[in-house]
Amino acid sequence: MKLNVNNAQHDVDADPRTPLLYVLRDDLKLNAAKFGCGLGQCGACTVLVNGEPVFSCVTPVALLAGKEITTLEGLGTAENPAPIQRAFIEAQAAQCGYCIPGMMMRAQALLQKNPHADDAEIRAWLEPNLCRCGTHMRILRAVHRAQEMMNPAQPGDAG
Ligand code: FES
Ligand code: FES
């Protein structure tokens, strides 16, 4: 089957029931999305499908033909990071870092839909993604910082 990942078509030879996470990591060598629980309960594997965050560990590739899949690698690079990536670096939001790619993808989806989400909306939106290190306050700061970068003229986002 063909998968559209980060604006490129990939021929994938996998059982249709294979979770997207395994195809991303094992076949396409896109390792940003992480295996945490494998049960749709932690968010470490979060990627975007048509702009919506999904748990790639429980999403079979059979459901994804013709859809646009975006991973963290599709947002920016180490040399040219996207605003959400720069914001997480500036806020030093990672401790172990394991949850961070999924956090960034979930936050990115919110900022694309609702660039001016307030603090309560951001907290509620990020709830499905867990951070065992407890860097939640820094993650929140990073998302507010990303809002400032993405909407520089918008007042009231000084969080
Ligand atoms: S690894 Fe997918 S939700 Fe935990
Ligand atoms: S930074 Fe370690 S799990 Fe979030």
PDB file of C-alpha atoms and ligand atoms in Angstrom:
ATOM      1  CA  MET A   1       0.000   0.000   0.000  1.00  0.00           C
ATOM      2  CA  LYS A   2       0.979   3.636  -0.366  1.00  0.00           C
ATOM      3  CA  LEU A   3       1.275   5.927   2.623  1.00  0.00           C
ATOM      4  CA  ASN A   4       1.607   9.692   2.434  1.00  0.00           C
ATOM      5  CA  VAL A   5       4.015  10.619   5.211  1.00  0.00           C
ATOM      6  CA  ASN A   6       5.408  14.123   5.561  1.00  0.00           C
ATOM      7  CA  ASN A   7       4.278  15.012   2.034  1.00  0.00           C
ATOM      8  CA  ALA A   8       6.052  12.059   0.424  1.00  0.00           C
ATOM      9  CA  GLN A   9       4.502   8.880  -0.949  1.00  0.00           C
ATOM     10  CA  HIS A  10       5.940   5.667   0.454  1.00  0.00           C
ATOM     11  CA  ASP A  11       5.342   2.137  -0.799  1.00  0.00           C
ATOM     12  CA  VAL A  12       4.833   0.033   2.277  1.00  0.00           C
ATOM     13  CA  ASP A  13       4.796  -3.750   2.297  1.00  0.00           C
ATOM     14  CA  ALA A  14       3.059  -4.521   5.580  1.00  0.00           C
ATOM     15  CA  ASP A  15       0.111  -6.502   6.864  1.00  0.00           C
ATOM     16  CA  PRO A  16      -2.833  -4.048   6.813  1.00  0.00           C
ATOM     17  CA  ARG A  17      -3.323  -4.642  10.534  1.00  0.00           C
ATOM     18  CA  THR A  18       0.180  -3.404  11.348  1.00  0.00           C
ATOM     19  CA  PRO A  19       0.112  -0.371  13.631  1.00  0.00           C
ATOM     20  CA  LEU A  20       1.323   2.793  11.959  1.00  0.00           C
ATOM     21  CA  LEU A  21       3.969   3.250  14.663  1.00  0.00           C
ATOM     22  CA  TYR A  22       5.789   0.080  13.598  1.00  0.00           C
ATOM     23  CA  VAL A  23       5.758   1.099   9.942  1.00  0.00           C
ATOM     24  CA  LEU A  24       7.058   4.575  10.770  1.00  0.00           C
ATOM     25  CA  ARG A  25       9.869   3.325  12.954  1.00  0.00           C
ATOM     26  CA  ASP A  26      10.828   0.006  11.357  1.00  0.00           C
ATOM     27  CA  ASP A  27      10.149   0.580   7.661  1.00  0.00           C
ATOM     28  CA  LEU A  28      10.434   4.329   7.162  1.00  0.00           C
ATOM     29  CA  LYS A  29      13.084   4.878   9.855  1.00  0.00           C
ATOM     30  CA  LEU A  30      11.142   7.800  11.304  1.00  0.00           C
ATOM     31  CA  ASN A  31      11.952   7.357  14.974  1.00  0.00           C
ATOM     32  CA  ALA A  32      10.509  10.492  16.580  1.00  0.00           C
ATOM     33  CA  ALA A  33       7.235   8.785  17.517  1.00  0.00           C
ATOM     34  CA  LYS A  34       7.912   6.538  20.513  1.00  0.00           C
ATOM     35  CA  PHE A  35       6.533   3.251  21.771  1.00  0.00           C
ATOM     36  CA  GLY A  36       5.314   3.837  25.309  1.00  0.00           C
ATOM     37  CA  CYS A  37       2.349   1.680  26.294  1.00  0.00           C
ATOM     38  CA  GLY A  38       1.276   0.289  22.927  1.00  0.00           C
ATOM     39  CA  LEU A  39      -2.308   0.549  24.160  1.00  0.00           C
ATOM     40  CA  GLY A  40      -3.417   4.072  23.287  1.00  0.00           C
ATOM     41  CA  GLN A  41      -2.958   5.257  26.849  1.00  0.00           C
ATOM     42  CA  CYS A  42       0.162   7.447  26.982  1.00  0.00           C
ATOM     43  CA  GLY A  43       0.509   9.487  23.785  1.00  0.00           C
ATOM     44  CA  ALA A  44       4.228   8.861  23.222  1.00  0.00           C
ATOM     45  CA  CYS A  45       3.399   7.628  19.722  1.00  0.00           C
ATOM     46  CA  THR A  46       1.234  10.606  18.696  1.00  0.00           C
ATOM     47  CA  VAL A  47       1.351  11.696  15.053  1.00  0.00           C
ATOM     48  CA  LEU A  48      -1.085  13.698  12.943  1.00  0.00           C
ATOM     49  CA  VAL A  49      -3.481  12.181  10.413  1.00  0.00           C
ATOM     50  CA  ASN A  50      -5.161  14.862   8.320  1.00  0.00           C
ATOM     51  CA  GLY A  51      -4.188  17.306  11.055  1.00  0.00           C
ATOM     52  CA  GLU A  52      -5.722  15.319  13.914  1.00  0.00           C
ATOM     53  CA  PRO A  53      -3.596  13.704  16.630  1.00  0.00           C
ATOM     54  CA  VAL A  54      -3.789   9.915  16.661  1.00  0.00           C
ATOM     55  CA  PHE A  55      -2.133   7.213  18.704  1.00  0.00           C
ATOM     56  CA  SER A  56      -0.075   5.515  16.011  1.00  0.00           C
ATOM     57  CA  CYS A  57       0.453   2.424  18.200  1.00  0.00           C
ATOM     58  CA  VAL A  58      -3.204   1.458  17.816  1.00  0.00           C
ATOM     59  CA  THR A  59      -3.886   2.780  14.311  1.00  0.00           C
ATOM     60  CA  PRO A  60      -3.646   0.072  11.638  1.00  0.00           C
ATOM     61  CA  VAL A  61      -2.122   1.200   8.370  1.00  0.00           C
ATOM     62  CA  ALA A  62      -5.185  -0.158   6.546  1.00  0.00           C
ATOM     63  CA  LEU A  63      -7.091   2.942   7.727  1.00  0.00           C
ATOM     64  CA  LEU A  64      -4.580   5.394   6.312  1.00  0.00           C
ATOM     65  CA  ALA A  65      -4.655   5.082   2.525  1.00  0.00           C
ATOM     66  CA  GLY A  66      -5.049   8.526   0.970  1.00  0.00           C
ATOM     67  CA  LYS A  67      -4.588  10.334   4.289  1.00  0.00           C
ATOM     68  CA  GLU A  68      -1.872  12.819   5.159  1.00  0.00           C
ATOM     69  CA  ILE A  69       0.336  11.554   7.966  1.00  0.00           C
ATOM     70  CA  THR A  70       2.657  14.017   9.675  1.00  0.00           C
ATOM     71  CA  THR A  71       5.389  13.055  12.101  1.00  0.00           C
ATOM     72  CA  LEU A  72       7.700  15.291  14.085  1.00  0.00           C
ATOM     73  CA  GLU A  73      10.280  14.883  11.318  1.00  0.00           C
ATOM     74  CA  GLY A  74       7.802  16.587   8.989  1.00  0.00           C
ATOM     75  CA  LEU A  75       7.643  19.783  11.045  1.00  0.00           C
ATOM     76  CA  GLY A  76      11.290  20.815  11.061  1.00  0.00           C
ATOM     77  CA  THR A  77      14.869  19.669  11.369  1.00  0.00           C
ATOM     78  CA  ALA A  78      17.616  20.127  13.939  1.00  0.00           C
ATOM     79  CA  GLU A  79      19.076  22.805  11.665  1.00  0.00           C
ATOM     80  CA  ASN A  80      15.730  24.443  10.933  1.00  0.00           C
ATOM     81  CA  PRO A  81      13.285  23.633  13.732  1.00  0.00           C
ATOM     82  CA  ALA A  82       9.607  24.533  13.512  1.00  0.00           C
ATOM     83  CA  PRO A  83       8.239  27.058  16.041  1.00  0.00           C
ATOM     84  CA  ILE A  84       6.837  24.298  18.274  1.00  0.00           C
ATOM     85  CA  GLN A  85      10.249  22.623  18.325  1.00  0.00           C
ATOM     86  CA  ARG A  86      12.101  25.886  19.035  1.00  0.00           C
ATOM     87  CA  ALA A  87       9.656  26.692  21.805  1.00  0.00           C
ATOM     88  CA  PHE A  88      10.180  23.325  23.523  1.00  0.00           C
ATOM     89  CA  ILE A  89      13.956  23.826  23.311  1.00  0.00           C
ATOM     90  CA  GLU A  90      13.750  27.380  24.672  1.00  0.00           C
ATOM     91  CA  ALA A  91      11.523  26.245  27.547  1.00  0.00           C
ATOM     92  CA  GLN A  92      13.824  23.280  28.210  1.00  0.00           C
ATOM     93  CA  ALA A  93      10.612  21.276  28.393  1.00  0.00           C
ATOM     94  CA  ALA A  94      12.236  17.856  28.200  1.00  0.00           C
ATOM     95  CA  GLN A  95      13.631  15.910  31.104  1.00  0.00           C
ATOM     96  CA  CYS A  96      14.089  12.368  29.762  1.00  0.00           C
ATOM     97  CA  GLY A  97      12.424  13.532  26.537  1.00  0.00           C
ATOM     98  CA  TYR A  98      10.509  10.358  25.826  1.00  0.00           C
ATOM     99  CA  CYS A  99       7.079  11.975  25.815  1.00  0.00           C
ATOM    100  CA  ILE A 100       8.154  15.136  24.039  1.00  0.00           C
ATOM    101  CA  PRO A 101       7.689  14.205  20.348  1.00  0.00           C
ATOM    102  CA  GLY A 102       4.116  13.139  21.079  1.00  0.00           C
ATOM    103  CA  MET A 103       3.515  16.264  23.160  1.00  0.00           C
ATOM    104  CA  MET A 104       4.785  18.466  20.350  1.00  0.00           C
ATOM    105  CA  MET A 105       2.587  16.745  17.769  1.00  0.00           C
ATOM    106  CA  ARG A 106      -0.524  17.036  19.935  1.00  0.00           C
ATOM    107  CA  ALA A 107       0.268  20.699  20.647  1.00  0.00           C
ATOM    108  CA  GLN A 108       0.909  21.351  16.964  1.00  0.00           C
ATOM    109  CA  ALA A 109      -2.544  20.008  16.091  1.00  0.00           C
ATOM    110  CA  LEU A 110      -4.142  22.394  18.581  1.00  0.00           C
ATOM    111  CA  LEU A 111      -2.192  25.416  17.377  1.00  0.00           C
ATOM    112  CA  GLN A 112      -3.180  24.661  13.779  1.00  0.00           C
ATOM    113  CA  LYS A 113      -6.874  24.471  14.719  1.00  0.00           C
ATOM    114  CA  ASN A 114      -7.002  27.089  17.431  1.00  0.00           C
ATOM    115  CA  PRO A 115      -3.910  29.306  17.387  1.00  0.00           C
ATOM    116  CA  HIS A 116      -5.181  31.402  20.290  1.00  0.00           C
ATOM    117  CA  ALA A 117      -6.173  28.583  22.622  1.00  0.00           C
ATOM    118  CA  ASP A 118      -6.066  29.766  26.204  1.00  0.00           C
ATOM    119  CA  ASP A 119      -4.277  28.061  29.070  1.00  0.00           C
ATOM    120  CA  ALA A 120      -7.300  25.963  30.080  1.00  0.00           C
ATOM    121  CA  GLU A 121      -7.835  24.802  26.499  1.00  0.00           C
ATOM    122  CA  ILE A 122      -4.169  23.849  26.165  1.00  0.00           C
ATOM    123  CA  ARG A 123      -4.230  21.876  29.421  1.00  0.00           C
ATOM    124  CA  ALA A 124      -7.383  20.026  28.415  1.00  0.00           C
ATOM    125  CA  TRP A 125      -6.070  19.309  24.925  1.00  0.00           C
ATOM    126  CA  LEU A 126      -2.784  17.870  26.176  1.00  0.00           C
ATOM    127  CA  GLU A 127      -4.440  15.667  28.783  1.00  0.00           C
ATOM    128  CA  PRO A 128      -4.273  12.400  26.769  1.00  0.00           C
ATOM    129  CA  ASN A 129      -0.469  12.668  26.641  1.00  0.00           C
ATOM    130  CA  LEU A 130       1.371  11.627  29.775  1.00  0.00           C
ATOM    131  CA  CYS A 131       4.754  12.816  31.060  1.00  0.00           C
ATOM    132  CA  ARG A 132       6.226  10.586  33.718  1.00  0.00           C
ATOM    133  CA  CYS A 133       8.966  13.102  34.481  1.00  0.00           C
ATOM    134  CA  GLY A 134       6.444  15.750  35.495  1.00  0.00           C
ATOM    135  CA  THR A 135       7.630  18.580  33.243  1.00  0.00           C
ATOM    136  CA  HIS A 136       4.049  19.696  32.652  1.00  0.00           C
ATOM    137  CA  MET A 137       4.603  23.324  33.612  1.00  0.00           C
ATOM    138  CA  ARG A 138       7.520  23.647  31.216  1.00  0.00           C
ATOM    139  CA  ILE A 139       5.518  21.948  28.490  1.00  0.00           C
ATOM    140  CA  LEU A 140       2.724  24.475  29.043  1.00  0.00           C
ATOM    141  CA  ARG A 141       5.210  27.322  28.884  1.00  0.00           C
ATOM    142  CA  ALA A 142       6.585  25.900  25.645  1.00  0.00           C
ATOM    143  CA  VAL A 143       3.148  25.785  24.041  1.00  0.00           C
ATOM    144  CA  HIS A 144       2.481  29.397  25.033  1.00  0.00           C
ATOM    145  CA  ARG A 145       5.880  30.358  23.637  1.00  0.00           C
ATOM    146  CA  ALA A 146       5.045  28.579  20.372  1.00  0.00           C
ATOM    147  CA  GLN A 147       1.832  30.613  20.212  1.00  0.00           C
ATOM    148  CA  GLU A 148       3.861  33.814  20.541  1.00  0.00           C
ATOM    149  CA  MET A 149       6.166  32.697  17.745  1.00  0.00           C
ATOM    150  CA  MET A 150       3.322  31.651  15.467  1.00  0.00           C
ATOM    151  CA  ASN A 151       1.101  34.681  16.211  1.00  0.00           C
ATOM    152  CA  PRO A 152       3.554  37.495  16.940  1.00  0.00           C
ATOM    153  CA  ALA A 153       0.943  40.252  16.641  1.00  0.00           C
ATOM    154  CA  GLN A 154      -1.570  38.599  18.952  1.00  0.00           C
ATOM    155  CA  PRO A 155      -1.867  40.352  22.308  1.00  0.00           C
ATOM    156  CA  GLY A 156      -2.585  38.515  25.517  1.00  0.00           C
ATOM    157  CA  ASP A 157      -0.499  35.389  24.893  1.00  0.00           C
ATOM    158  CA  ALA A 158       2.392  36.358  27.070  1.00  0.00           C
ATOM    159  CA  GLY A 159       2.151  33.162  29.198  1.00  0.00           C
TER     160      GLY A 159
HETATM  161  S1  FES B   1       2.531   4.112  22.858  1.00  0.00           S
HETATM  162 FE1  FES B   1       0.769   4.753  21.832  1.00  0.00          FE
HETATM  163  S2  FES B   1      -0.477   5.630  23.355  1.00  0.00           S
HETATM  164 FE2  FES B   1       1.205   4.808  24.448  1.00  0.00          FE
HETATM  165  S1  FES B   2      10.137  14.348  29.836  1.00  0.00           S
HETATM  166 FE1  FES B   2      10.297  12.293  30.552  1.00  0.00          FE
HETATM  167  S2  FES B   2       8.335  11.467  30.195  1.00  0.00           S
HETATM  168 FE2  FES B   2       8.109  13.540  29.733  1.00  0.00          FE
END
